[in-house]
PDB file of C-alpha atoms in Angstrom:
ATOM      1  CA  UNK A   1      68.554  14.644 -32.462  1.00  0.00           C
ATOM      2  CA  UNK A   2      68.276  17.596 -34.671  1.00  0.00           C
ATOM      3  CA  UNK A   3      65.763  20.236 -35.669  1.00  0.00           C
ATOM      4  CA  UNK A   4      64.430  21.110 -39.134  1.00  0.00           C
ATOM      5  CA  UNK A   5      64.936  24.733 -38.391  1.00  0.00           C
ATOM      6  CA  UNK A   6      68.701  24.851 -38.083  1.00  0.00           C
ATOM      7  CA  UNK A   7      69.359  21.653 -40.655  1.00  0.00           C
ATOM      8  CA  UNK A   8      68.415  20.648 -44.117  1.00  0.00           C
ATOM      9  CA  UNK A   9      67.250  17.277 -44.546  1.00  0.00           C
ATOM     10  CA  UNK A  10      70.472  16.601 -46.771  1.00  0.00           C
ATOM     11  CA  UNK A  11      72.398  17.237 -43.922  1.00  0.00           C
ATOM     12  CA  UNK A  12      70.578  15.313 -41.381  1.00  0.00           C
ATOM     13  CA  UNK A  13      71.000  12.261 -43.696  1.00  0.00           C
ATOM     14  CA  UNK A  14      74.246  12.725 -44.065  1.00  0.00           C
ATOM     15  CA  UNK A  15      75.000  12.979 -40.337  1.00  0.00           C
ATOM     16  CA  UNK A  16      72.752  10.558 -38.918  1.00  0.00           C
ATOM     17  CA  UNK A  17      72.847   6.677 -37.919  1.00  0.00           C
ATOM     18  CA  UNK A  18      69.642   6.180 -37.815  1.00  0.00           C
ATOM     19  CA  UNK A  19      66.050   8.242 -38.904  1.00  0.00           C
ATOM     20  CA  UNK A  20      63.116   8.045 -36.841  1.00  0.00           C
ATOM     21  CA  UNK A  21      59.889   9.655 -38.055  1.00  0.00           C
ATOM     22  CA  UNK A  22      56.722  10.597 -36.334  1.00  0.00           C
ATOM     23  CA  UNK A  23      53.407  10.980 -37.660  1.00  0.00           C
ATOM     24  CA  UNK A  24      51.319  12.871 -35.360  1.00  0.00           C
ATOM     25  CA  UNK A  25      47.965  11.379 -35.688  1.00  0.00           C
ATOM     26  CA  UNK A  26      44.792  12.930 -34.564  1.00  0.00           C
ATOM     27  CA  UNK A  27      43.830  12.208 -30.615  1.00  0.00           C
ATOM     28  CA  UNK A  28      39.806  13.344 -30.517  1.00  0.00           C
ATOM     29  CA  UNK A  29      37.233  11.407 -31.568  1.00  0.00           C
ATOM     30  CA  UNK A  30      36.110  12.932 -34.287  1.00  0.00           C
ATOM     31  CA  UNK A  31      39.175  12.150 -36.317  1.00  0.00           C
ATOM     32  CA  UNK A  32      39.178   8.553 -35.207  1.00  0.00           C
ATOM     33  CA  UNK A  33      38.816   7.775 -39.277  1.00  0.00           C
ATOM     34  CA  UNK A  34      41.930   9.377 -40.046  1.00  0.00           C
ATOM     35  CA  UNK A  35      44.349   7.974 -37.253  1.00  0.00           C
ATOM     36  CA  UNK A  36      42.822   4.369 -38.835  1.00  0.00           C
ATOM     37  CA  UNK A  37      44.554   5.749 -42.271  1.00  0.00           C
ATOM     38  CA  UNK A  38      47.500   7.104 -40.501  1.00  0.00           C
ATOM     39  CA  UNK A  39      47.924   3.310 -38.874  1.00  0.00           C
ATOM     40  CA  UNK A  40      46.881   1.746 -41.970  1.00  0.00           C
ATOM     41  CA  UNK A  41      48.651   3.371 -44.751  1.00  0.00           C
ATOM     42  CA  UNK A  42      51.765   4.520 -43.212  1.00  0.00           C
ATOM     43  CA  UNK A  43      52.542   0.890 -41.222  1.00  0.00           C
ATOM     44  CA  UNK A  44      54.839   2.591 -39.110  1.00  0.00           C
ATOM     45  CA  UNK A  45      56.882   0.175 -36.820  1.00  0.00           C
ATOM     46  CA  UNK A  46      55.922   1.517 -33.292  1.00  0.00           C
ATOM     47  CA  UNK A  47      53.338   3.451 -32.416  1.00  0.00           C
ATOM     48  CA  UNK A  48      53.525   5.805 -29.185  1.00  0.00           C
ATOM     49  CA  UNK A  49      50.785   6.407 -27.217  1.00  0.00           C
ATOM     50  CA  UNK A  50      49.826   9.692 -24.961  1.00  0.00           C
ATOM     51  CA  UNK A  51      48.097   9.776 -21.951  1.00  0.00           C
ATOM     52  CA  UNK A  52      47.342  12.810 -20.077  1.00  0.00           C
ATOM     53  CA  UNK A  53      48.265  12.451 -16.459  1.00  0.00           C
ATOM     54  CA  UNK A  54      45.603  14.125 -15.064  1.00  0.00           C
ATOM     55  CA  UNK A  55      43.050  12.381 -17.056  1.00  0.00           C
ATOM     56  CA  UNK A  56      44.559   8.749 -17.093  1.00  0.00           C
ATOM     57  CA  UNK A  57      43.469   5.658 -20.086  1.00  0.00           C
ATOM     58  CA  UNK A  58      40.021   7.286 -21.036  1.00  0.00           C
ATOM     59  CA  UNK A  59      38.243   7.700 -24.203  1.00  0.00           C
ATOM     60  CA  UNK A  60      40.411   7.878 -27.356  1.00  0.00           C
ATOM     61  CA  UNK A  61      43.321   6.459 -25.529  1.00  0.00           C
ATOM     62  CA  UNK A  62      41.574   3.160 -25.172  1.00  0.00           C
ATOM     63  CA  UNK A  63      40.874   3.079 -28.689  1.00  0.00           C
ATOM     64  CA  UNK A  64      44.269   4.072 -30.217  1.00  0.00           C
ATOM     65  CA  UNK A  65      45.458   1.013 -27.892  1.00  0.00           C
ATOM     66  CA  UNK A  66      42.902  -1.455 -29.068  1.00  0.00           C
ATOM     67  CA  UNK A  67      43.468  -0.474 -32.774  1.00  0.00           C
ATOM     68  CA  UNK A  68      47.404  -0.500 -32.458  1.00  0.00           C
ATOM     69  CA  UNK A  69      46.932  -4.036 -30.597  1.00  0.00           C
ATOM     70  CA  UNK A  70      44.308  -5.016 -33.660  1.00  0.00           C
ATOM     71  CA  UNK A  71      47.452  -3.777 -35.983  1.00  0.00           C
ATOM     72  CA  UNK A  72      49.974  -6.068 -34.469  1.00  0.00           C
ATOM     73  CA  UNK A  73      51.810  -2.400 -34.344  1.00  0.00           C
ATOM     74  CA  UNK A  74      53.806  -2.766 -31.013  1.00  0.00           C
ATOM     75  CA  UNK A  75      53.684   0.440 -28.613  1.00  0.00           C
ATOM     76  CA  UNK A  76      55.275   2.637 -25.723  1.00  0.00           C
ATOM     77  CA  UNK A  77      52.737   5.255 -23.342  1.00  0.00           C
ATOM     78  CA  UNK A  78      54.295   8.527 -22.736  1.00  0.00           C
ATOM     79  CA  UNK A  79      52.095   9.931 -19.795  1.00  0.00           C
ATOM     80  CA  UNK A  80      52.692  13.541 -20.574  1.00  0.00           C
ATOM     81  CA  UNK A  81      52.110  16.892 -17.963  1.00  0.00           C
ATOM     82  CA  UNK A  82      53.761  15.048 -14.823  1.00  0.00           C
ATOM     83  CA  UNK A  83      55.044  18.439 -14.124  1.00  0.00           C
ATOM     84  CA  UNK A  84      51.466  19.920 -13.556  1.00  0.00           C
ATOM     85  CA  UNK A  85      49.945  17.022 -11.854  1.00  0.00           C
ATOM     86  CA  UNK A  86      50.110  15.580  -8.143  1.00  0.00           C
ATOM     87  CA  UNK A  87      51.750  12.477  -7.521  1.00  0.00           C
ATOM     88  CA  UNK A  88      48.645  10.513  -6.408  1.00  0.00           C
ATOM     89  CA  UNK A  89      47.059  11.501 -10.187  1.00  0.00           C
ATOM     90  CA  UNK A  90      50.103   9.797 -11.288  1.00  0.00           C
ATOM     91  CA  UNK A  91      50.132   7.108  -9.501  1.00  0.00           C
ATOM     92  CA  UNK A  92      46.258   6.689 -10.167  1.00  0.00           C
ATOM     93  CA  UNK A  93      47.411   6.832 -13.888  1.00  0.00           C
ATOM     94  CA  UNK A  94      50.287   4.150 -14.132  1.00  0.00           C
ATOM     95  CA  UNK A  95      47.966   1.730 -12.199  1.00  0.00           C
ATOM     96  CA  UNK A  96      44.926   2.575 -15.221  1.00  0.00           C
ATOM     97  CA  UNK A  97      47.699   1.699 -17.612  1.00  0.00           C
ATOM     98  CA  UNK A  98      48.930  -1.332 -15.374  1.00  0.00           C
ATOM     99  CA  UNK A  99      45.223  -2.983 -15.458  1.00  0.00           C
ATOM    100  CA  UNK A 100      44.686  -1.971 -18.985  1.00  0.00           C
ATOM    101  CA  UNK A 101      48.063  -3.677 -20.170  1.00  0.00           C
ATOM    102  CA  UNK A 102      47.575  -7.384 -18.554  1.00  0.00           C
ATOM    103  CA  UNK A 103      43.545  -7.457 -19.705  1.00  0.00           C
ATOM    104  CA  UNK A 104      43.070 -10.394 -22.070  1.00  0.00           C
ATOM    105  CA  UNK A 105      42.864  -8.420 -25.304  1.00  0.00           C
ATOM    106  CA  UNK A 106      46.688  -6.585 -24.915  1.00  0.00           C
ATOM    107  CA  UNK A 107      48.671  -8.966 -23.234  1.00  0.00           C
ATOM    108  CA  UNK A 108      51.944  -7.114 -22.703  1.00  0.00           C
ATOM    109  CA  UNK A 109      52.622  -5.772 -19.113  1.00  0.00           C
ATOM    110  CA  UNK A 110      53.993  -1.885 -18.725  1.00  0.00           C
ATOM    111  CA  UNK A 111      57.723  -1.949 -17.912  1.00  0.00           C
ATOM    112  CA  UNK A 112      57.991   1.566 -16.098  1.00  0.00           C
ATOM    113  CA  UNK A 113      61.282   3.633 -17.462  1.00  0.00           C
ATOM    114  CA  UNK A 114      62.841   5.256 -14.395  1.00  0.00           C
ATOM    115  CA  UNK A 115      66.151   5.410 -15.653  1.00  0.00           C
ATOM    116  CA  UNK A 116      69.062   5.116 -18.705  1.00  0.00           C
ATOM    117  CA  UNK A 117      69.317   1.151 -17.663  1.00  0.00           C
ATOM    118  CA  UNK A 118      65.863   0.658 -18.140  1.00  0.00           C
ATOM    119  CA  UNK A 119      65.302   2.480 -21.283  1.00  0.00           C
ATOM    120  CA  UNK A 120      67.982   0.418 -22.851  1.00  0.00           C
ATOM    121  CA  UNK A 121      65.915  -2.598 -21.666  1.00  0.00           C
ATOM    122  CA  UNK A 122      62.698  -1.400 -22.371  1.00  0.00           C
ATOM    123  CA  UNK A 123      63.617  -1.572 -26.569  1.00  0.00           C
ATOM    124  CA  UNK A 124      64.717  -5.011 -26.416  1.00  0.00           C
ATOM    125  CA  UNK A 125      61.659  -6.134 -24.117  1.00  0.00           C
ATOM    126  CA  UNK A 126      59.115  -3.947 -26.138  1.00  0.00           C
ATOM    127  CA  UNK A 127      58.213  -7.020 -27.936  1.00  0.00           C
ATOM    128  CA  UNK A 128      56.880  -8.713 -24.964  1.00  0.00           C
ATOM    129  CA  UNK A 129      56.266  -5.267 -22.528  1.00  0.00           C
ATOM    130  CA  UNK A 130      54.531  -2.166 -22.876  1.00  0.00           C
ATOM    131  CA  UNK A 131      57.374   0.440 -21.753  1.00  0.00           C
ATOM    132  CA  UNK A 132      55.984   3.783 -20.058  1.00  0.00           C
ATOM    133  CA  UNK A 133      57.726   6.878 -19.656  1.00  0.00           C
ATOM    134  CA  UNK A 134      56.268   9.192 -17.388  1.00  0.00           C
ATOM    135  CA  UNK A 135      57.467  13.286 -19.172  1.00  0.00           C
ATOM    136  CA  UNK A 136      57.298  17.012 -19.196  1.00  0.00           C
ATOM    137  CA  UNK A 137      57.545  18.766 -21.945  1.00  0.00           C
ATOM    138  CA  UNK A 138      57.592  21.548 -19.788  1.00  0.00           C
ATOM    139  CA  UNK A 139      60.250  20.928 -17.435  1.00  0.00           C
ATOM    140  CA  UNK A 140      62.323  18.306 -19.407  1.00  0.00           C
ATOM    141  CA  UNK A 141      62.223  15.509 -17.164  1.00  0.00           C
ATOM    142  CA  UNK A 142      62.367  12.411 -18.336  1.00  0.00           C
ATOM    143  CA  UNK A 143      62.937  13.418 -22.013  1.00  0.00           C
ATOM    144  CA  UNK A 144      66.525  12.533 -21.896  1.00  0.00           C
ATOM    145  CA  UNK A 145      65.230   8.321 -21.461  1.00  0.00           C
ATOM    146  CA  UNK A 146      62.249   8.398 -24.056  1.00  0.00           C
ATOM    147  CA  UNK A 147      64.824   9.910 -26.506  1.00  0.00           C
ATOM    148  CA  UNK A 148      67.562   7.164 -25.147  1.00  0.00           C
ATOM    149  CA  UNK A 149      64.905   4.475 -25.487  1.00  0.00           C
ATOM    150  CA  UNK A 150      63.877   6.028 -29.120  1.00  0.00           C
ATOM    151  CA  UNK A 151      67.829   5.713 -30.324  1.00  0.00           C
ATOM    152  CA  UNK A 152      67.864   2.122 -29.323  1.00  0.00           C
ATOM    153  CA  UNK A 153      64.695   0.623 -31.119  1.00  0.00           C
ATOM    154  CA  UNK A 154      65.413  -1.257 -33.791  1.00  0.00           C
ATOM    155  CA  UNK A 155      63.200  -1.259 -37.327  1.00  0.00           C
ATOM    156  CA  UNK A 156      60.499  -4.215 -37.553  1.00  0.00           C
ATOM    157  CA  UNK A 157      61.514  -5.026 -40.537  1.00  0.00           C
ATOM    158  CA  UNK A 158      65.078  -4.588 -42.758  1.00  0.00           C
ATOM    159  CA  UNK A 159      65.684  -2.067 -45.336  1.00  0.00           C
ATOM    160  CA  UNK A 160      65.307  -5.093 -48.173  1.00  0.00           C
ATOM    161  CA  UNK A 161      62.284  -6.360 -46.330  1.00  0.00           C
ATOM    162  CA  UNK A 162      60.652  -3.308 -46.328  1.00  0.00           C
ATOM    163  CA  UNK A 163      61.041  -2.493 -49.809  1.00  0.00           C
ATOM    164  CA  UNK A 164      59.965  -5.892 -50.701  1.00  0.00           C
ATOM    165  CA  UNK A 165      56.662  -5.002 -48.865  1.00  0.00           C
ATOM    166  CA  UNK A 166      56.472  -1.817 -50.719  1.00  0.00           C
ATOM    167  CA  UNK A 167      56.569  -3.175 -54.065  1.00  0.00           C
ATOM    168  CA  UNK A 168      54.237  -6.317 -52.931  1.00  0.00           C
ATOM    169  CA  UNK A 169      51.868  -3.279 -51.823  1.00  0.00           C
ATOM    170  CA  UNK A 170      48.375  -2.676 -53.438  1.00  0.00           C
ATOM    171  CA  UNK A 171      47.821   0.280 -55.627  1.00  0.00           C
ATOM    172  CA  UNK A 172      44.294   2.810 -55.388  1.00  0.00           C
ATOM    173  CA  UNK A 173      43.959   5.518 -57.839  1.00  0.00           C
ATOM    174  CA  UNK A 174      41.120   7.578 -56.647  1.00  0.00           C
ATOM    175  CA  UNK A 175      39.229   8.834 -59.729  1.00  0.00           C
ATOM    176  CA  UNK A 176      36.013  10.039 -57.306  1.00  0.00           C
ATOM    177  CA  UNK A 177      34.993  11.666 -54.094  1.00  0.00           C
ATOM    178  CA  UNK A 178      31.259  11.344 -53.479  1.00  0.00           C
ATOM    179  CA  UNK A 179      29.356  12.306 -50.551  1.00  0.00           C
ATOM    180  CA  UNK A 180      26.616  10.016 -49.302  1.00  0.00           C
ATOM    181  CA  UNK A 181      23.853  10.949 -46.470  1.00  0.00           C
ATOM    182  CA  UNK A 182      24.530   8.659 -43.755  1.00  0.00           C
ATOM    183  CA  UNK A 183      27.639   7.178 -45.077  1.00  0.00           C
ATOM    184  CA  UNK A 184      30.065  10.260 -45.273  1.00  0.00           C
ATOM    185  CA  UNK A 185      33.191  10.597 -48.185  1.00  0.00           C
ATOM    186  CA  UNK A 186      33.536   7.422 -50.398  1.00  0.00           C
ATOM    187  CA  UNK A 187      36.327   7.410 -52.642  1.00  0.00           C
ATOM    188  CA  UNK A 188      35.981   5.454 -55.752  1.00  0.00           C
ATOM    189  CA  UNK A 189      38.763   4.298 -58.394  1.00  0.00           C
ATOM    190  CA  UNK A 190      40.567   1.330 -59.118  1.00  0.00           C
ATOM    191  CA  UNK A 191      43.008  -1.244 -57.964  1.00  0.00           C
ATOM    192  CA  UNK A 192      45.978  -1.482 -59.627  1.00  0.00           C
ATOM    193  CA  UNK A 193      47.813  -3.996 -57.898  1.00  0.00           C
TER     194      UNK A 193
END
């Protein structure tokens, strides 16, 4: 895993077997709109959710869940601030996740990651499972398996495939903003393809 600040992208190409990019996408309400466009436009192969531990499923979580679900965009929870937060808050937590992962509309169970083994499992059973990795950011723990478990997905779709579905893509050119009472931004321009 590298960092931007002590690498150029040339060399992280070079040196890497495999490139996995994030696209942090907005977690309040308010930009609900723009994590649709983020899902949307980007069709990124995995999405990974964030729960806080103290707060559990609630809100905004539920709804990146039900629109990922909605995507057919498979995805892993990271329950973040374990370091902060007592272990009956975080037990409280996993079980929200637990009920919210069987209910009729997601279908895929949580698959806890305690350790290397399981992470390794976790990518081939994300298909079918909804792997959870409960991390500090603070401390560290549990970093070491969600990065583990990151290095072993696999893309959705092959290099060829995906530039198939590129080219196959439609086309927008925005030619107009306009802002409408009631409404909010409308773009208007024309479809290319």
């Amino acid at each position: 895993m590298f960092n931007y600040e002590n690498h150029n992208i040339e060399s992280i190409l070079d040196s890497s077997s495999k490139i996995v990019t994030f696209i942090d996408l907005a977690g309040y309400q308010k930009y609900f709109k723009t994590t649709v466009f983020g899902l949307t436009g980007f069709n990124p192969d995995y999405a990974a959710l964030v729960v806080n531990s103290k707060k559990g499923p609630v809100g905004t979580f539920r709804e990146h869940l039900g629109l990922s679900v909605a995507l057919g965009i498979k995805s892993f929870v990271c329950i973040t601030k374990i370091d902060g937060t007592s272990p009956h808050l975080i037990r409280r937590c996993k079980q929200q996740l637990e009920i919210l992962a069987k209910s009729s509309a997601v279908r895929r169970p949580v698959f806890h990651v305690n350790n290397l083994a399981e992470a390794e499992k976790a990518a081939v059973l994300i298909n079918e499972r909804t792997p959870v990795f409960a991390v500090s950011s603070v401390t560290g723990e549990n970093l070491a398996l969600l990065q583990h478990f990151l290095s072993r997905l696999n893309p959705v779709l092959s290099q060829s495939e995906s530039a198939e579905a590129f080219k196959a893509a439609s086309r927008f050119s925005i030619d107009g903003v306009l802002e409408i009472n009631g409404t909010g931004i409308v773009l208007t321009g024309l479809v290319t393809r």
